[in-house]
CSV table of C-alpha atoms and ligand atoms in Angstrom, one decimal:
chain,number,residue,atom,x,y,z
A,139,MET,CA,-53.2,-78.1,-99.5
A,140,LEU,CA,-55.7,-79.5,-97.0
A,141,LYS,CA,-59.3,-78.3,-97.3
A,142,ALA,CA,-61.0,-77.1,-94.2
A,143,ARG,CA,-64.0,-79.2,-93.3
A,144,ALA,CA,-67.3,-78.2,-91.8
A,145,GLY,CA,-67.1,-77.6,-88.0
A,146,ARG,CA,-68.3,-79.8,-85.2
A,147,ALA,CA,-71.8,-78.4,-85.4
A,148,GLY,CA,-72.2,-79.2,-89.1
A,149,GLY,CA,-69.6,-81.9,-89.5
A,150,LYS,CA,-69.3,-85.4,-88.4
A,151,LEU,CA,-67.2,-87.1,-85.7
A,152,ALA,CA,-64.8,-89.9,-86.7
A,153,PRO,CA,-65.2,-93.2,-85.0
A,154,TYR,CA,-61.8,-92.7,-83.4
A,155,ALA,CA,-62.8,-89.3,-81.8
A,156,ALA,CA,-63.5,-89.3,-78.1
A,157,ALA,CA,-67.0,-90.0,-77.1
A,158,PRO,CA,-67.7,-89.1,-73.5
A,159,ALA,CA,-68.1,-92.0,-71.0
A,160,PRO,CA,-71.6,-92.4,-69.6
A,161,ASN,CA,-72.4,-89.4,-67.4
A,162,GLY,CA,-69.2,-87.9,-68.7
A,163,GLY,CA,-67.2,-90.2,-66.5
A,164,ARG,CA,-67.2,-87.4,-63.9
A,165,LEU,CA,-66.0,-88.0,-60.4
A,166,HIS,CA,-69.3,-86.8,-59.0
A,167,PRO,CA,-72.4,-87.8,-60.9
A,168,GLU,CA,-74.3,-84.9,-62.4
A,169,ALA,CA,-77.4,-84.6,-64.7
A,170,PRO,CA,-76.3,-84.2,-68.3
A,171,PRO,CA,-76.0,-80.7,-69.6
A,172,SER,CA,-78.9,-79.3,-71.7
A,173,GLY,CA,-78.1,-77.4,-74.9
A,174,ARG,CA,-74.4,-78.2,-74.9
A,175,SER,CA,-72.2,-81.3,-74.9
A,176,GLU,CA,-70.4,-82.7,-71.9
A,177,TYR,CA,-67.1,-81.3,-73.3
A,178,GLN,CA,-68.6,-77.9,-73.9
A,179,ARG,CA,-69.6,-77.9,-70.2
A,180,ASP,CA,-66.0,-78.7,-69.3
A,181,ARG,CA,-64.7,-75.9,-71.5
A,182,ASP,CA,-67.2,-73.4,-70.0
A,183,ARG,CA,-66.3,-74.4,-66.4
A,184,ILE,CA,-62.6,-73.9,-67.2
A,185,ILE,CA,-63.2,-70.4,-68.7
A,186,HIS,CA,-65.2,-69.4,-65.7
A,187,SER,CA,-62.6,-70.6,-63.2
A,188,THR,CA,-60.4,-68.4,-61.0
A,189,ALA,CA,-57.3,-70.3,-62.1
A,190,PHE,CA,-58.0,-69.4,-65.8
A,191,ARG,CA,-58.2,-65.7,-65.1
A,192,ARG,CA,-54.9,-65.8,-63.2
A,193,LEU,CA,-53.2,-67.0,-66.4
A,194,GLU,CA,-53.3,-63.4,-67.6
A,195,TYR,CA,-50.7,-62.4,-65.1
A,196,LYS,CA,-48.5,-65.5,-65.2
A,197,THR,CA,-45.2,-65.7,-67.1
A,198,GLN,CA,-44.8,-67.6,-70.3
A,199,VAL,CA,-41.1,-66.6,-70.9
A,200,PHE,CA,-41.2,-62.9,-70.0
A,201,VAL,CA,-42.4,-61.7,-66.6
A,202,ASN,CA,-45.6,-59.7,-66.7
A,203,HIS,CA,-44.0,-56.3,-66.0
A,204,GLU,CA,-41.4,-56.7,-68.7
A,205,GLY,CA,-43.8,-55.6,-71.4
A,206,ASP,CA,-47.5,-55.5,-72.4
A,207,LEU,CA,-47.1,-57.2,-75.7
A,208,PHE,CA,-45.4,-60.4,-74.8
A,209,ARG,CA,-47.4,-63.7,-74.5
A,210,THR,CA,-48.7,-64.5,-71.1
A,211,ARG,CA,-50.0,-68.0,-70.1
A,212,LEU,CA,-53.5,-66.8,-71.0
A,213,THR,CA,-52.7,-65.7,-74.6
A,214,HIS,CA,-50.5,-68.8,-75.0
A,215,SER,CA,-53.4,-71.0,-73.9
A,216,LEU,CA,-55.7,-69.2,-76.4
A,217,GLU,CA,-53.2,-69.8,-79.2
A,218,VAL,CA,-53.0,-73.5,-78.3
A,219,ALA,CA,-56.8,-73.8,-78.3
A,220,GLN,CA,-57.0,-72.1,-81.7
A,221,LEU,CA,-54.4,-74.4,-83.3
A,222,SER,CA,-55.9,-77.5,-81.6
A,223,ARG,CA,-59.4,-76.7,-82.9
A,224,SER,CA,-58.1,-76.2,-86.5
A,225,ILE,CA,-56.3,-79.5,-86.4
A,226,ALA,CA,-59.2,-81.4,-84.8
A,227,ARG,CA,-61.6,-80.1,-87.3
A,228,ASN,CA,-59.6,-81.4,-90.2
A,229,LEU,CA,-59.4,-84.8,-88.6
A,230,ASP,CA,-63.1,-85.0,-87.6
A,231,LEU,CA,-62.2,-85.0,-83.9
A,232,ASP,CA,-64.1,-83.4,-81.1
A,233,GLU,CA,-63.4,-79.7,-81.1
A,234,ASP,CA,-65.0,-79.0,-77.8
A,235,LEU,CA,-62.9,-81.6,-76.0
A,236,ILE,CA,-59.6,-80.4,-77.5
A,237,GLU,CA,-60.5,-76.8,-76.7
A,238,ALA,CA,-61.2,-77.7,-73.1
A,239,ILE,CA,-57.8,-79.6,-72.8
A,240,ALA,CA,-55.9,-76.7,-74.4
A,241,LEU,CA,-57.5,-74.0,-72.2
A,242,ALA,CA,-56.7,-76.0,-69.1
A,243,HIS,CA,-53.3,-77.4,-70.0
A,244,ASP,CA,-51.3,-74.7,-68.1
A,245,LEU,CA,-53.7,-74.0,-65.1
A,246,GLY,CA,-51.2,-75.5,-62.7
A,247,HIS,CA,-48.2,-73.3,-63.6
A,248,THR,CA,-46.5,-71.4,-60.9
A,249,PRO,CA,-45.7,-67.7,-61.2
A,250,PHE,CA,-42.6,-66.9,-63.2
A,251,GLY,CA,-42.8,-69.8,-65.6
A,252,HIS,CA,-40.3,-72.6,-65.4
A,253,ALA,CA,-38.0,-70.7,-63.0
A,254,GLY,CA,-40.9,-70.7,-60.5
A,255,GLN,CA,-41.7,-74.4,-61.1
A,256,ASP,CA,-38.0,-75.4,-60.6
A,257,ALA,CA,-37.8,-73.5,-57.4
A,258,LEU,CA,-41.1,-74.8,-56.0
A,259,ASN,CA,-40.1,-78.4,-57.0
A,260,ALA,CA,-36.7,-78.0,-55.2
A,261,CYS,CA,-38.6,-76.8,-52.0
A,262,MET,CA,-41.0,-79.7,-52.3
A,263,LYS,CA,-38.3,-82.3,-53.0
A,264,PRO,CA,-38.5,-83.9,-49.5
A,265,HIS,CA,-42.4,-83.7,-49.6
A,266,GLY,CA,-43.3,-85.4,-52.9
A,267,GLY,CA,-42.1,-82.8,-55.3
A,268,PHE,CA,-44.0,-80.3,-57.4
A,269,GLU,CA,-44.9,-80.7,-61.1
A,270,HIS,CA,-47.1,-78.1,-63.0
A,271,ASN,CA,-48.8,-80.8,-65.1
A,272,LEU,CA,-50.0,-82.6,-62.0
A,273,GLN,CA,-50.9,-79.3,-60.4
A,274,SER,CA,-53.2,-78.5,-63.4
A,275,LEU,CA,-55.1,-81.7,-62.6
A,276,ARG,CA,-55.1,-80.7,-58.9
A,277,VAL,CA,-56.6,-77.3,-59.7
A,278,VAL,CA,-59.5,-78.8,-61.7
A,279,ASP,CA,-60.1,-81.7,-59.4
A,280,LEU,CA,-59.7,-80.0,-56.0
A,281,LEU,CA,-58.5,-76.5,-55.7
A,282,GLU,CA,-61.2,-74.5,-57.5
A,283,GLN,CA,-63.9,-74.0,-55.0
A,284,ARG,CA,-67.1,-72.7,-56.7
A,285,TYR,CA,-69.6,-75.5,-56.7
A,286,ALA,CA,-71.8,-76.4,-53.8
A,287,ALA,CA,-71.8,-80.2,-54.4
A,288,PHE,CA,-68.1,-80.8,-55.0
A,289,ASP,CA,-64.6,-79.4,-54.9
A,290,GLY,CA,-62.9,-78.6,-58.2
A,291,LEU,CA,-64.7,-78.4,-61.6
A,292,ASN,CA,-65.8,-82.0,-61.8
A,293,LEU,CA,-64.6,-82.4,-65.4
A,294,THR,CA,-65.0,-85.4,-67.7
A,295,PHE,CA,-62.5,-88.2,-67.6
A,296,GLU,CA,-61.3,-87.4,-71.2
A,297,THR,CA,-60.5,-83.7,-70.3
A,298,ARG,CA,-58.7,-84.8,-67.2
A,299,GLU,CA,-56.6,-87.4,-68.9
A,300,GLY,CA,-55.8,-84.8,-71.6
A,301,ILE,CA,-54.6,-82.4,-68.9
A,302,LEU,CA,-52.3,-85.0,-67.4
A,303,LYS,CA,-49.8,-85.2,-70.2
A,304,HIS,CA,-47.1,-87.0,-68.3
A,305,CYS,CA,-46.8,-88.6,-64.9
A,306,SER,CA,-44.3,-90.7,-62.9
A,307,VAL,CA,-45.2,-94.3,-62.1
A,308,LYS,CA,-45.3,-93.4,-58.4
A,309,ASN,CA,-47.8,-90.5,-59.0
A,310,ALA,CA,-49.8,-92.6,-61.5
A,311,ARG,CA,-50.4,-95.2,-58.8
A,312,GLU,CA,-51.8,-92.6,-56.4
A,313,LEU,CA,-54.1,-91.0,-59.1
A,314,GLY,CA,-56.3,-94.0,-59.7
A,315,HIS,CA,-58.3,-94.2,-63.0
A,316,VAL,CA,-56.7,-91.1,-64.6
A,317,GLY,CA,-53.2,-92.4,-63.9
A,318,GLU,CA,-53.8,-95.9,-65.2
A,319,ARG,CA,-52.7,-95.3,-68.7
A,320,PHE,CA,-49.1,-94.6,-67.5
A,321,LEU,CA,-49.0,-97.9,-65.8
A,322,LYS,CA,-50.5,-99.8,-68.7
A,323,LYS,CA,-48.5,-97.8,-71.3
A,324,ARG,CA,-51.6,-96.8,-73.2
A,325,ARG,CA,-52.3,-93.6,-75.2
A,326,PRO,CA,-54.8,-90.8,-74.3
A,327,SER,CA,-57.4,-89.7,-76.9
A,328,LEU,CA,-56.2,-88.2,-80.2
A,329,GLU,CA,-57.6,-84.9,-79.0
A,330,ALA,CA,-55.2,-85.1,-76.0
A,331,GLN,CA,-52.2,-86.1,-78.2
A,332,ILE,CA,-52.9,-83.2,-80.6
A,333,ALA,CA,-53.3,-80.6,-77.9
A,334,ASN,CA,-49.9,-81.6,-76.6
A,335,VAL,CA,-48.2,-81.0,-80.0
A,336,ALA,CA,-50.3,-77.8,-80.6
A,337,ASP,CA,-48.7,-76.5,-77.3
A,338,GLU,CA,-45.3,-77.0,-78.9
A,339,ILE,CA,-46.2,-75.4,-82.2
A,340,ALA,CA,-47.6,-72.4,-80.3
A,341,TYR,CA,-44.7,-71.7,-78.0
A,342,ASN,CA,-41.9,-72.3,-80.5
A,343,ASN,CA,-43.4,-69.8,-82.9
A,344,HIS,CA,-44.6,-67.2,-80.4
A,345,ASP,CA,-41.2,-67.4,-78.7
A,346,VAL,CA,-39.5,-66.5,-82.0
A,347,ASP,CA,-41.9,-63.5,-82.2
A,348,ASP,CA,-41.5,-62.4,-78.6
A,349,GLY,CA,-37.7,-63.1,-78.7
A,350,LEU,CA,-37.3,-60.7,-81.7
A,351,ARG,CA,-39.6,-58.1,-80.1
A,352,SER,CA,-37.6,-58.2,-76.9
A,353,GLY,CA,-34.3,-57.8,-78.8
A,354,LEU,CA,-32.9,-60.8,-77.0
A,355,ILE,CA,-32.6,-62.6,-80.3
A,356,GLU,CA,-31.6,-61.0,-83.6
A,357,PHE,CA,-33.2,-61.5,-87.0
A,358,ASP,CA,-29.8,-62.5,-88.6
A,359,GLN,CA,-29.4,-65.2,-86.0
A,360,LEU,CA,-32.7,-66.7,-87.0
A,361,CYS,CA,-31.9,-66.7,-90.6
A,362,GLU,CA,-29.4,-69.5,-89.9
A,363,ILE,CA,-32.4,-71.7,-88.9
A,364,ALA,CA,-33.7,-73.7,-91.9
A,365,MET,CA,-37.4,-73.3,-91.2
A,366,PHE,CA,-37.2,-69.6,-90.6
A,367,LYS,CA,-34.8,-69.0,-93.6
A,368,ARG,CA,-37.0,-71.0,-96.0
A,369,HIS,CA,-40.2,-69.1,-95.1
A,370,GLN,CA,-38.5,-65.7,-95.0
A,371,ALA,CA,-37.2,-66.3,-98.5
A,372,ASP,CA,-40.8,-67.2,-99.6
A,373,VAL,CA,-42.1,-63.9,-98.1
A,374,LEU,CA,-39.3,-61.8,-99.8
A,375,LYS,CA,-40.0,-63.4,-103.1
A,376,LEU,CA,-43.6,-62.2,-102.8
A,377,TYR,CA,-42.9,-58.9,-101.1
A,378,PRO,CA,-39.3,-57.8,-102.1
A,379,GLY,CA,-37.9,-55.3,-99.6
A,380,LEU,CA,-40.4,-56.1,-96.8
A,381,GLN,CA,-38.9,-55.4,-93.4
A,382,GLY,CA,-39.6,-55.2,-89.6
A,383,ARG,CA,-42.6,-56.5,-87.9
A,384,ARG,CA,-44.5,-57.4,-91.1
A,385,LEU,CA,-41.6,-59.5,-92.3
A,386,VAL,CA,-41.4,-61.3,-89.0
A,387,HIS,CA,-45.2,-61.9,-88.9
A,388,GLU,CA,-45.4,-63.1,-92.5
A,389,THR,CA,-42.5,-65.5,-91.8
A,390,VAL,CA,-43.9,-66.8,-88.5
A,391,ARG,CA,-47.4,-67.3,-89.9
A,392,ARG,CA,-46.0,-69.4,-92.7
A,393,MET,CA,-44.0,-71.5,-90.3
A,394,ILE,CA,-47.1,-72.2,-88.2
A,395,ASP,CA,-49.1,-73.1,-91.4
A,396,THR,CA,-46.4,-75.5,-92.5
A,397,LEU,CA,-46.3,-77.2,-89.1
A,398,VAL,CA,-50.1,-77.5,-88.8
A,399,THR,CA,-50.6,-78.7,-92.4
A,400,ASP,CA,-47.8,-81.3,-92.1
A,401,LEU,CA,-49.1,-82.5,-88.7
A,402,ILE,CA,-52.6,-83.0,-90.2
A,403,ALA,CA,-51.4,-84.8,-93.3
A,404,THR,CA,-48.9,-87.0,-91.4
A,405,THR,CA,-51.4,-87.8,-88.6
A,406,ALA,CA,-54.2,-88.5,-91.2
A,407,ALA,CA,-51.9,-91.0,-93.0
A,408,ALA,CA,-51.1,-92.7,-89.7
A,409,ILE,CA,-54.8,-93.0,-88.8
A,410,ARG,CA,-55.6,-94.4,-92.3
A,411,LYS,CA,-52.8,-97.0,-91.8
A,412,VAL,CA,-53.8,-98.2,-88.3
A,413,ALA,CA,-57.6,-97.5,-88.9
A,414,PRO,CA,-58.7,-97.3,-85.2
A,415,ASP,CA,-62.4,-97.8,-85.0
A,416,SER,CA,-62.9,-96.4,-81.5
A,417,LEU,CA,-61.3,-94.4,-78.8
A,418,GLU,CA,-60.3,-97.7,-77.2
A,419,ALA,CA,-58.4,-98.7,-80.4
A,420,VAL,CA,-56.6,-95.3,-80.2
A,421,ARG,CA,-55.6,-96.0,-76.7
A,422,ALA,CA,-54.1,-99.3,-77.6
A,423,ALA,CA,-52.4,-98.1,-80.9
A,424,PRO,CA,-48.9,-96.6,-81.2
A,425,ALA,CA,-48.6,-92.8,-81.2
A,426,LEU,CA,-50.5,-91.6,-84.3
A,427,VAL,CA,-49.9,-87.9,-84.0
A,428,GLY,CA,-46.7,-86.4,-85.4
A,429,PHE,CA,-44.8,-84.6,-88.1
A,430,SER,CA,-43.1,-86.0,-91.1
A,431,PRO,CA,-39.3,-86.6,-90.5
A,432,GLY,CA,-38.1,-83.5,-92.4
A,433,ILE,CA,-40.4,-81.1,-90.6
A,434,ARG,CA,-39.7,-82.8,-87.2
A,435,ASP,CA,-36.0,-82.2,-87.7
A,436,GLU,CA,-36.6,-78.5,-88.6
A,437,GLN,CA,-38.8,-78.1,-85.6
A,438,LEU,CA,-36.1,-79.7,-83.4
A,439,GLU,CA,-33.5,-77.3,-84.8
A,440,LEU,CA,-35.7,-74.3,-83.9
A,441,LYS,CA,-36.3,-75.7,-80.4
A,442,ARG,CA,-32.6,-76.1,-79.9
A,443,PHE,CA,-32.0,-72.5,-81.1
A,444,LEU,CA,-34.5,-71.1,-78.7
A,445,ASN,CA,-33.1,-73.1,-75.9
A,446,GLU,CA,-29.6,-71.8,-76.4
A,447,ASN,CA,-30.3,-68.3,-77.4
A,448,LEU,CA,-33.5,-67.2,-75.7
A,449,TYR,CA,-34.3,-69.3,-72.7
A,450,ARG,CA,-30.6,-69.2,-71.6
A,451,HIS,CA,-30.0,-65.6,-72.5
A,452,TYR,CA,-28.3,-63.8,-69.5
A,453,ARG,CA,-31.2,-61.4,-69.2
A,454,VAL,CA,-33.8,-64.2,-69.0
A,455,ALA,CA,-31.4,-66.0,-66.6
A,456,ARG,CA,-31.2,-62.9,-64.4
A,457,MET,CA,-34.9,-62.6,-64.1
A,458,SER,CA,-35.2,-66.4,-63.5
A,459,SER,CA,-32.7,-66.2,-60.7
A,460,LYS,CA,-34.7,-63.4,-59.0
A,461,ALA,CA,-37.9,-65.4,-59.5
A,462,ARG,CA,-36.4,-68.6,-58.0
A,463,ARG,CA,-35.3,-66.6,-55.0
A,464,ILE,CA,-38.8,-65.1,-54.4
A,465,VAL,CA,-40.5,-68.5,-54.7
A,466,SER,CA,-38.1,-70.3,-52.3
A,467,GLU,CA,-38.1,-67.4,-49.8
A,468,LEU,CA,-41.9,-67.4,-49.8
A,469,PHE,CA,-41.9,-71.2,-49.2
A,470,ASP,CA,-39.3,-71.0,-46.4
A,471,ALA,CA,-41.2,-68.2,-44.7
A,472,PHE,CA,-44.5,-70.0,-44.7
A,473,PHE,CA,-42.9,-73.3,-43.8
A,474,ALA,CA,-41.3,-71.7,-40.7
A,475,GLU,CA,-44.5,-69.8,-39.8
A,476,PRO,CA,-47.7,-71.3,-41.2
A,477,LYS,CA,-49.7,-68.6,-39.4
A,478,LEU,CA,-48.5,-66.2,-42.1
A,479,LEU,CA,-50.7,-68.1,-44.6
A,480,PRO,CA,-54.3,-66.9,-45.4
A,481,PRO,CA,-56.9,-68.7,-43.2
A,482,GLN,CA,-58.1,-71.2,-45.9
A,483,PHE,CA,-54.5,-72.4,-46.5
A,484,GLN,CA,-53.8,-72.5,-42.8
A,485,ALA,CA,-56.7,-74.9,-42.5
A,486,ARG,CA,-55.3,-77.0,-45.3
A,487,ALA,CA,-51.8,-76.9,-43.8
A,488,LYS,CA,-53.1,-78.8,-40.7
A,489,ASP,CA,-53.4,-81.9,-43.0
A,490,ASN,CA,-50.3,-81.4,-45.1
A,491,LYS,CA,-48.3,-78.2,-44.5
A,492,PRO,CA,-45.8,-78.4,-47.4
A,493,ARG,CA,-48.6,-79.2,-50.0
A,494,ALA,CA,-50.8,-76.4,-48.7
A,495,ILE,CA,-47.9,-73.9,-49.1
A,496,ALA,CA,-47.2,-75.3,-52.6
A,497,ASP,CA,-50.8,-74.9,-53.6
A,498,TYR,CA,-50.9,-71.3,-52.3
A,499,ILE,CA,-47.6,-70.3,-54.1
A,500,ALA,CA,-48.5,-72.1,-57.3
A,501,GLY,CA,-51.8,-70.2,-57.5
A,502,MET,CA,-50.1,-66.8,-57.3
A,503,THR,CA,-49.7,-64.6,-60.3
A,504,ASP,CA,-46.3,-63.0,-60.9
A,505,ARG,CA,-47.3,-59.7,-59.4
A,506,TYR,CA,-49.1,-61.2,-56.5
A,507,ALA,CA,-46.0,-63.3,-55.6
A,508,MET,CA,-43.9,-60.1,-55.8
A,509,LEU,CA,-46.4,-58.2,-53.6
A,510,GLU,CA,-46.6,-61.1,-51.1
A,511,HIS,CA,-42.8,-61.3,-51.0
A,512,ARG,CA,-42.6,-57.5,-50.1
A,513,ARG,CA,-45.3,-58.0,-47.5
A,514,LEU,CA,-43.3,-60.7,-45.8
A,515,PHE,CA,-39.8,-59.2,-46.2
A,516,ALA,CA,-40.1,-55.4,-46.4
A,517,ILE,CA,-40.7,-53.9,-43.0
A,518,GLU,CA,-42.4,-50.8,-44.6
A,519,ALA,CA,-45.0,-52.9,-46.5
A,520,ALA,CA,-48.3,-53.5,-44.8
B,184,LIG,MG1,-48.3,-74.6,-72.7
């Protein structure tokens, strides 16, 4: 069992942790923050952003009105941040940076989760496409309008590169410095690599929990999945006869613990072997973050199960179909008549109509998209 170490404040940073570039490597030079680090400032700006508040009403798997207890993009992002910080602390990485990356990683998601993204991407196909990961960067670099001196949040380079998890070569060329690593085939910081895996740990486990809560997947089905079965047996050995929500939670918390503990141990061993002595060495090294082979296989089995049984469940598919229709009808209506857009997006549409429409739609919460759809299509709506 790994021992938790002292936190960032009392602990030390490893030589392979991210150290911010001079002036934070921000696009617009700013005086250094006082009383907090460059990465703390990034995190604080993310939390205060409009896009962050909107995550509360954006779908993770279940559309907002389907129930109050399901994960939303906001609670998902908080879970990713919590897992990321635990892992970072054990590896002497920068907790503030990883928290900033985790909290911002889903800012560019459309309403209605992946169904919304697919529909918007299809509408944008002739105009350069739409990708939520790229959109997250667009939100923090451009779309948030709160500061007098610049558009966006003017975050550090390291936070921005962590947000941009993947990117096509074509887009990388257009992005300049932050896109370079995709052309040079280099890695981002360990903090960025870990936040990416923490995202996966979070959604696989909370989707088990939400899937059971919704009744779309059954407890007995999950007992055929090695990781679930093993931990459930451990729980029942300790608490014979335990049932219902407590049995689910005790099982899921053990699955998360196993994944996190294995990730820390496997990554620590990879770091020892390669011994990177700086962030630059991390960038040039092979991927250092990962699970041991056995746990990776179990995690993949769980992923496949969720894919087949939850994400493709007919009731999820039915909601996704409605969501896709709403998004593409909104897009088509605005495209045909840009004067239906709010004034600030009409102004943007003068430069690039399809991109302005995509920005407007991507920023919508689930319920705002439904309301806007009614306002455009239902004659009785004002
Ligand atoms: Mg996510």
